[in-house]
Short mmCIF file of C-alpha atoms and ligand atoms in Angstrom, two decimals:
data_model
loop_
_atom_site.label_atom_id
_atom_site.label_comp_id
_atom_site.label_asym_id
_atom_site.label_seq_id
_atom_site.Cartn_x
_atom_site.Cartn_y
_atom_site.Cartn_z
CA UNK A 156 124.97 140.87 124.03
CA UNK A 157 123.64 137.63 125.90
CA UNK A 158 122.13 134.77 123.45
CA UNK A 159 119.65 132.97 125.13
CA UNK A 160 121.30 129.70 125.54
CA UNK A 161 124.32 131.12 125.64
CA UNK A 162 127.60 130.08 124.19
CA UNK A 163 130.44 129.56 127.07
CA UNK A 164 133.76 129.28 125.58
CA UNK A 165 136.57 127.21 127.04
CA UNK A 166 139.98 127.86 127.51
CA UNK A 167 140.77 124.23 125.28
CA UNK A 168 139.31 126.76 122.41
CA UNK A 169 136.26 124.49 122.13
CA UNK A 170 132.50 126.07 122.87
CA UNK A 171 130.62 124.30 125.47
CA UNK A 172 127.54 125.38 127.16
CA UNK A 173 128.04 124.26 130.19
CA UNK A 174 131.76 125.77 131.04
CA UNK A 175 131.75 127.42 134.41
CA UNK A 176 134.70 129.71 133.74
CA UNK A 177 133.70 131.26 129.82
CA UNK A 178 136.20 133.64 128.25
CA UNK A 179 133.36 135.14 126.44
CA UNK A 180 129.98 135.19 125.22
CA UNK A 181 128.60 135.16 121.32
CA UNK A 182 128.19 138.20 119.85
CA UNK A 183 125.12 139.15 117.25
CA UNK A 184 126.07 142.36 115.92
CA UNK A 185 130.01 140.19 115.08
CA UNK A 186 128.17 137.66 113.86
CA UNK A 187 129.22 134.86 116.05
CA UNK A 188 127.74 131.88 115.96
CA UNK A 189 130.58 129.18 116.80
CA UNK A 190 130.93 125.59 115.72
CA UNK A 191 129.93 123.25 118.36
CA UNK A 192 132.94 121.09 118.91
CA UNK A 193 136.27 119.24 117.14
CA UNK A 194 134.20 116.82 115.19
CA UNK A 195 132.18 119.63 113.03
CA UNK A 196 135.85 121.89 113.22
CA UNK A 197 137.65 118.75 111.74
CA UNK A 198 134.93 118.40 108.84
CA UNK A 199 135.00 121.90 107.91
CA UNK A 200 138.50 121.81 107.40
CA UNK A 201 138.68 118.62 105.33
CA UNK A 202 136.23 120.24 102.69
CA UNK A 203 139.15 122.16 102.13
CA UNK A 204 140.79 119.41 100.50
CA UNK A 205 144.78 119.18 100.42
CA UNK A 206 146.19 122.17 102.39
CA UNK A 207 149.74 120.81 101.93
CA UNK A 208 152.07 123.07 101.90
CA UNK A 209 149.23 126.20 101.99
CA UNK A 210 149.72 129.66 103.53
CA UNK A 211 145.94 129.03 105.03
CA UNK A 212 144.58 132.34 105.75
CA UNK A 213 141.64 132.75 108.10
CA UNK A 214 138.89 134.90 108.64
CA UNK A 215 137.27 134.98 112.47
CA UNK A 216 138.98 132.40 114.53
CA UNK A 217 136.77 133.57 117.17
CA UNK A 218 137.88 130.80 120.59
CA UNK A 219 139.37 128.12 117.63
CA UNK A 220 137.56 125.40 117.14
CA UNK A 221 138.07 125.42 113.27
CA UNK A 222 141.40 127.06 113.55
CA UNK A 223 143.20 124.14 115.92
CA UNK A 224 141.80 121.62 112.94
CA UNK A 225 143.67 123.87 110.40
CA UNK A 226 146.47 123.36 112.44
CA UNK A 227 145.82 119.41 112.12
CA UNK A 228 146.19 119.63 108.45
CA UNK A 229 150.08 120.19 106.60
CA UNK A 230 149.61 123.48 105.98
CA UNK A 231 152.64 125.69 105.41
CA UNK A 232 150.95 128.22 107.53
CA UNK A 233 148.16 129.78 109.14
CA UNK A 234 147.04 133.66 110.00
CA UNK A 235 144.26 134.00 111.31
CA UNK A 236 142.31 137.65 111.36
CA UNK A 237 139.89 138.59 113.92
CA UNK A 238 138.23 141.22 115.37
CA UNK A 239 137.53 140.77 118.60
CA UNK A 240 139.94 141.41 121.09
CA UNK A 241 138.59 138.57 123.62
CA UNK A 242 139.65 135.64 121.24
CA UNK A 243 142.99 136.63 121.78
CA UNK A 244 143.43 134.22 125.06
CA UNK A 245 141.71 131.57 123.87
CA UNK A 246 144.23 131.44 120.59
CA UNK A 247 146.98 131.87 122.96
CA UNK A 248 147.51 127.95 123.66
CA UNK A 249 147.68 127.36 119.79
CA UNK A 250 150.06 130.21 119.42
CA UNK A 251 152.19 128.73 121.65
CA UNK A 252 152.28 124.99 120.20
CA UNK A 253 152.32 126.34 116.68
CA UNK A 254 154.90 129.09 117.09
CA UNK A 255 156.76 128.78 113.63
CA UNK A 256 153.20 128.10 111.86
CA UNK A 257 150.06 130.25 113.17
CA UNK A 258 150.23 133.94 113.88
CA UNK A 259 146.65 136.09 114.96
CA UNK A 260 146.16 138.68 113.09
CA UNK A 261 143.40 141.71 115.24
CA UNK A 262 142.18 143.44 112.95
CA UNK A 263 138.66 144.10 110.90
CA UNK A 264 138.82 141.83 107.78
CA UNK A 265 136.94 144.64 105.37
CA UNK A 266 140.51 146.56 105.78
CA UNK A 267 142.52 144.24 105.44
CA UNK A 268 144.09 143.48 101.78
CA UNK A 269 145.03 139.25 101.81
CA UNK A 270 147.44 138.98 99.08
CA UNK A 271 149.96 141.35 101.14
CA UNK A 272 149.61 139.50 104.31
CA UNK A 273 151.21 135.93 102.92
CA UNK A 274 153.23 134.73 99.91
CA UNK A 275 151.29 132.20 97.11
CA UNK A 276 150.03 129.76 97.39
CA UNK A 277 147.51 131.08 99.91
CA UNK A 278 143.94 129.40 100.51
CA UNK A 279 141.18 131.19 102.55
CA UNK A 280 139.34 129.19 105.01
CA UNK A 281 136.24 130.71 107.16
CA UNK A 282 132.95 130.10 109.23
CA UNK A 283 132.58 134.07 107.88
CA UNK A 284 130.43 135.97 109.62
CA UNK A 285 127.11 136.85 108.56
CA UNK A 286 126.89 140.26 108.31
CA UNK A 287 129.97 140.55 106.91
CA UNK A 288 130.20 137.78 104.53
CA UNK A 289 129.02 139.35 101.47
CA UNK A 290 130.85 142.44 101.09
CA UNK A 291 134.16 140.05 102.17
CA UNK A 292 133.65 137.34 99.24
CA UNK A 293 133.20 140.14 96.63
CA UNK A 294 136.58 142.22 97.44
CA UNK A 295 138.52 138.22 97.16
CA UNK A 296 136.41 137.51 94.02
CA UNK A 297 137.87 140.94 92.23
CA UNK A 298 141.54 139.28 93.15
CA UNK A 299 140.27 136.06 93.00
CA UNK A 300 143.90 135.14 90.67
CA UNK A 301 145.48 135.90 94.37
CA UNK A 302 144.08 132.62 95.90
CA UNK A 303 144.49 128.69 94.88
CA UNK A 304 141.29 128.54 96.38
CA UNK A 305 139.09 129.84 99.58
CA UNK A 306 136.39 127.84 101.42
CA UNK A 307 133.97 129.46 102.75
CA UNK A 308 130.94 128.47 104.86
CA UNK A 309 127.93 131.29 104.78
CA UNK A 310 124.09 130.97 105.50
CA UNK A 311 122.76 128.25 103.03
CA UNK A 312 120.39 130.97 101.25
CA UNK A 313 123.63 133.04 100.28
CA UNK A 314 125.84 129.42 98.89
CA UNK A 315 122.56 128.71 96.79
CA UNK A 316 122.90 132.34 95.03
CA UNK A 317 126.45 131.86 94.72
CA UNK A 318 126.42 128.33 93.17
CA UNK A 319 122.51 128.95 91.20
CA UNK A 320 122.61 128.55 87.46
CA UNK A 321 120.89 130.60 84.63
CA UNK A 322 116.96 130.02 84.70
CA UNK A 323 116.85 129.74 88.36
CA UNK A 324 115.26 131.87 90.97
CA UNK A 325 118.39 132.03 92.95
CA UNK A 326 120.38 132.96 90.06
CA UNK A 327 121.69 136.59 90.10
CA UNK A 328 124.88 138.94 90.98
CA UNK A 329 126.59 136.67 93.32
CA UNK A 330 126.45 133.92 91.03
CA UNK A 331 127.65 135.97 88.46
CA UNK A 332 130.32 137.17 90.44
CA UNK A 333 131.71 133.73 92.15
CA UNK A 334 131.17 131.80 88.59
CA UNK A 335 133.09 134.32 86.43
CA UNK A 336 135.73 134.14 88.77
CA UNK A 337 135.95 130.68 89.75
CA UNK A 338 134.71 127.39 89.83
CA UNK A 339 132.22 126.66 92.64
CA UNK A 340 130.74 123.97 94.31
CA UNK A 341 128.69 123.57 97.86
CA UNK A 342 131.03 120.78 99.80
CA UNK A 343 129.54 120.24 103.03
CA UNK A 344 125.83 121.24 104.46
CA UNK A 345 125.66 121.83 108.52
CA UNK A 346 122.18 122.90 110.33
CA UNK A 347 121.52 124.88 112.84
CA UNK A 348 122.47 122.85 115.52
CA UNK A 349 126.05 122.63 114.50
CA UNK A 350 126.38 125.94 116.28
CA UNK A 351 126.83 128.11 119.36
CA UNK A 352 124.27 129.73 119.54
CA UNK A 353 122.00 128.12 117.19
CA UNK A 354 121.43 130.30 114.22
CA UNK A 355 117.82 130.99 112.62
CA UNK A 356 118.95 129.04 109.07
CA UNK A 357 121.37 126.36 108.05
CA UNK A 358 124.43 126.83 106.85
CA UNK A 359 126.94 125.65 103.65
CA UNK A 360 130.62 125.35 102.60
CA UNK A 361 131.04 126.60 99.03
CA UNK A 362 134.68 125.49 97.75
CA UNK A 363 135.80 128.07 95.28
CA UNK A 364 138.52 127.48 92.50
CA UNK A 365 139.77 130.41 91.00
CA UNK A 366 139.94 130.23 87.06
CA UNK A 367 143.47 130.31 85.45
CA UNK A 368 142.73 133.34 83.54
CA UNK A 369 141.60 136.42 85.62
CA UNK A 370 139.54 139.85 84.19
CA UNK A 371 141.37 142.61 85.14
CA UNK A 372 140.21 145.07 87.69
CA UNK A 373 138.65 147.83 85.44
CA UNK A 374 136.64 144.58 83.70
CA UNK A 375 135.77 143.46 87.25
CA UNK A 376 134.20 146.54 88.37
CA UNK A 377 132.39 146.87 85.21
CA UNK A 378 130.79 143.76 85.88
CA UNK A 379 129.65 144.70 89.37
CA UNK A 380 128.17 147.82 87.55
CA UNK A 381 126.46 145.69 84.79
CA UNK A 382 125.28 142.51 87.02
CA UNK A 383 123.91 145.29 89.48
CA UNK A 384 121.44 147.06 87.13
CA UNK A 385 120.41 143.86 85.64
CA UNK A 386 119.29 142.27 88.39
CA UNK A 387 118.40 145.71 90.06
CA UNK A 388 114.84 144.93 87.65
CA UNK A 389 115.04 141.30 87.10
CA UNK A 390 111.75 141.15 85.58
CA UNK A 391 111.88 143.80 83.43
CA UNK A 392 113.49 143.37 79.43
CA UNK A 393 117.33 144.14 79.77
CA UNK A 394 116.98 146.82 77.24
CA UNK A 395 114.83 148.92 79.86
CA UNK A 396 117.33 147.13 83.06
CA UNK A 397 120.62 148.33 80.95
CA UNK A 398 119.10 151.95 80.15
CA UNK A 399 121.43 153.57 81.95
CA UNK A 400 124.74 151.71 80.96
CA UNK A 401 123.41 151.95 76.81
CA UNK A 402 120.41 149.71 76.80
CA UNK A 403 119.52 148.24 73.42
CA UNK A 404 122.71 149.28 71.62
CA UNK A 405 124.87 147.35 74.10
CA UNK A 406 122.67 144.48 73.74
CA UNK A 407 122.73 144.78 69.83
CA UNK A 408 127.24 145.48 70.11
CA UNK A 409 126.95 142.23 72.24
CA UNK A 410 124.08 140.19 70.20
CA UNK A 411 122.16 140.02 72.65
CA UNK A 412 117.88 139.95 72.23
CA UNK A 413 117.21 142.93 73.83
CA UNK A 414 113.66 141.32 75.13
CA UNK A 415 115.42 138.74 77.83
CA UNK A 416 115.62 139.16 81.00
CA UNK A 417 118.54 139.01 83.46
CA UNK A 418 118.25 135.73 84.48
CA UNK A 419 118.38 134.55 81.63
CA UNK A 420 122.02 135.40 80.45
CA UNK A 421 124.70 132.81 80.37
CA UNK A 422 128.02 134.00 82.28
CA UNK A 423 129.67 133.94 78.53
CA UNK A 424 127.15 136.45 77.85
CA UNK A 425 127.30 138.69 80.73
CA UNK A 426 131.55 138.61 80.00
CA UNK A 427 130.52 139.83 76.61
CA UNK A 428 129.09 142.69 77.56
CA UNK A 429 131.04 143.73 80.32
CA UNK A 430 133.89 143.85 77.41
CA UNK A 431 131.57 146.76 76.08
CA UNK A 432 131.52 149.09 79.17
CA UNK A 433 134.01 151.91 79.81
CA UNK A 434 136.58 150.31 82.47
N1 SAM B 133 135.80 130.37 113.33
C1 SAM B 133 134.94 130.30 114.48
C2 SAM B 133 134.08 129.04 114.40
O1 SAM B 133 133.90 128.56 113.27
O2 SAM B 133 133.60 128.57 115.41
C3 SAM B 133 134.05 131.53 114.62
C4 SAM B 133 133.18 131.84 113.42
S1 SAM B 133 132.00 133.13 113.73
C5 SAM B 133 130.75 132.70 112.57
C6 SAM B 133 132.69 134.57 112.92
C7 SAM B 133 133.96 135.14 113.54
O3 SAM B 133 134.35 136.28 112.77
C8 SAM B 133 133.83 135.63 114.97
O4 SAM B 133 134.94 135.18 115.73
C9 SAM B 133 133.84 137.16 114.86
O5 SAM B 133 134.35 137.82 115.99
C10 SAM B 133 134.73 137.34 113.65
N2 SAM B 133 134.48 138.61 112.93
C11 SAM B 133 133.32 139.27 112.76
N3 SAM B 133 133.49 140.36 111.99
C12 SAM B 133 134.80 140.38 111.64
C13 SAM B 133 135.60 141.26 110.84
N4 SAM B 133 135.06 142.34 110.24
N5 SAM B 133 136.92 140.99 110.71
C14 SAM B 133 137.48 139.89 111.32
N6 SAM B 133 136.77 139.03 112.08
C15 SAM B 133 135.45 139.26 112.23
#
């Protein structure tokens, strides 16, 4: 699909609109928006703090902006997963000054399982695409013990939910999710205009930090199950919310008032009852 105001993308790996010769153009339904030159690459990749000696994994190199500043850093190494075939050339010049240290990975992220693809310590770094990003963040956050840490840059709406606190309107199950798992923390804000094409909304960095002590997987789903119904009826009582997964006896095992809401819950809280589901 053609963007209006399209993005060209040069062989250097850096998008410029007005390349004569461009390798290809931005894709919606991939979620492509690219970041507009080195500068903006370079900044992304400092948020992720000290990458030394790091097997860096990334998500959507797309023509490489982001991934050539990686490549800047002393990182032990970097793979890079994407899943377009037409960011292949553009990689190809940092393939072949990085031989020993960057290898492209074409495939679809979703399918792919991180922890197999690199030996600890690994960090994840990604301008994730949109469409994508959600369903991506939740399958790292149930092996979140994998990673010394990811940083990840989504739509600014989505690193508000993940980084919201009880009591607030953004607060919910991505918060839940990210906060249980990890420590988190928005690092870096860019608008619209730091991309090719220009998005509708801004866009945010969230640096995650995995907590030292993990839930293990049968706890983790059961806290997608739980966090799901609860904020499936945010404004209703959690007694009538958690009906289906044992309502006001759950709440009573857990000592919980069955009258509050969802968003109301401390993390602490919501671990305590997840402890009470079937795994
Ligand atoms: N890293 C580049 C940058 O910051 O300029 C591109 C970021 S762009 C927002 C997202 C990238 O993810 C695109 O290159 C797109 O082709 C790639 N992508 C989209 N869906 C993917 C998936 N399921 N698996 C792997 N890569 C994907």
């Amino acid at each position: 699909m053609k963007w209006p105001g399209q993005t060209n993308v040069k062989r250097d790996g850096l998008a410029s609109s007005r390349s004569a010769s461009p390798l290809f153009s931005a894709r919606k339904s991939l979620g492509q928006h690219f970041l507009r030159n080195a500068g903006l690459a370079r900044r992304v990749a400092a948020a992720a703090g000290n990458l030394s000696g790091m097997n860096v994994i990334e998500i959507g190199p797309g023509p490489g902006a982001l991934t050539a500043s990686l490549l800047e850093t002393p990182l032990a190494s970097l793979t890079a997963i994407e899943i377009d075939p037409r960011a292949a050339p553009a990689l190809d010049a940092l393939r072949l000054r990085h031989p020993a240290r960057f290898r492209l990975v074409m495939a679809d992220a979703r399918e792919v399982a991180l922890p197999a693809l690199v030996p600890p310590p690994r960090h994840v770094v990604a301008n994730l695409p949109y469409n994508v990003a959600t369903p991506l963040l939740i399958a790292w956050l149930a092996e979140a013990g994998a990673f010394a840490g990811l940083t990840l840059m989504f739509q600014a709406e989505v690193a508000e939910r993940i980084t919201a606190r009880p009591e607030s309107p953004a607060y919910g199950r991505l918060s839940v999710l990210a906060q249980w798992t990890s420590e988190v923390a928005i690092v870096l804000r860019l608008p619209p205009a730091a991309f090719l094409p220009r998005p509708k909304v801004a866009s945010a960095v969230v640096a995650f930090v995995p907590h030292s002590e993990q839930p293990p997987p049968s706890r983790f789903a059961a806290m997608q199950r739980l966090t799901a119904a609860a904020f499936g009826q945010r404004r209703k009582m959690l007694r009538q919310g958690l009906k289906s997964l044992g309502g006001g006896a759950l709440l009573e095992a857990a000592g919980i008032a069955s009258d509050r809401r969802a968003e109301t819950l401390s993390i602490a809280e919501f671990d305590r009852l997840a402890s009470l589901l079937p795994g």
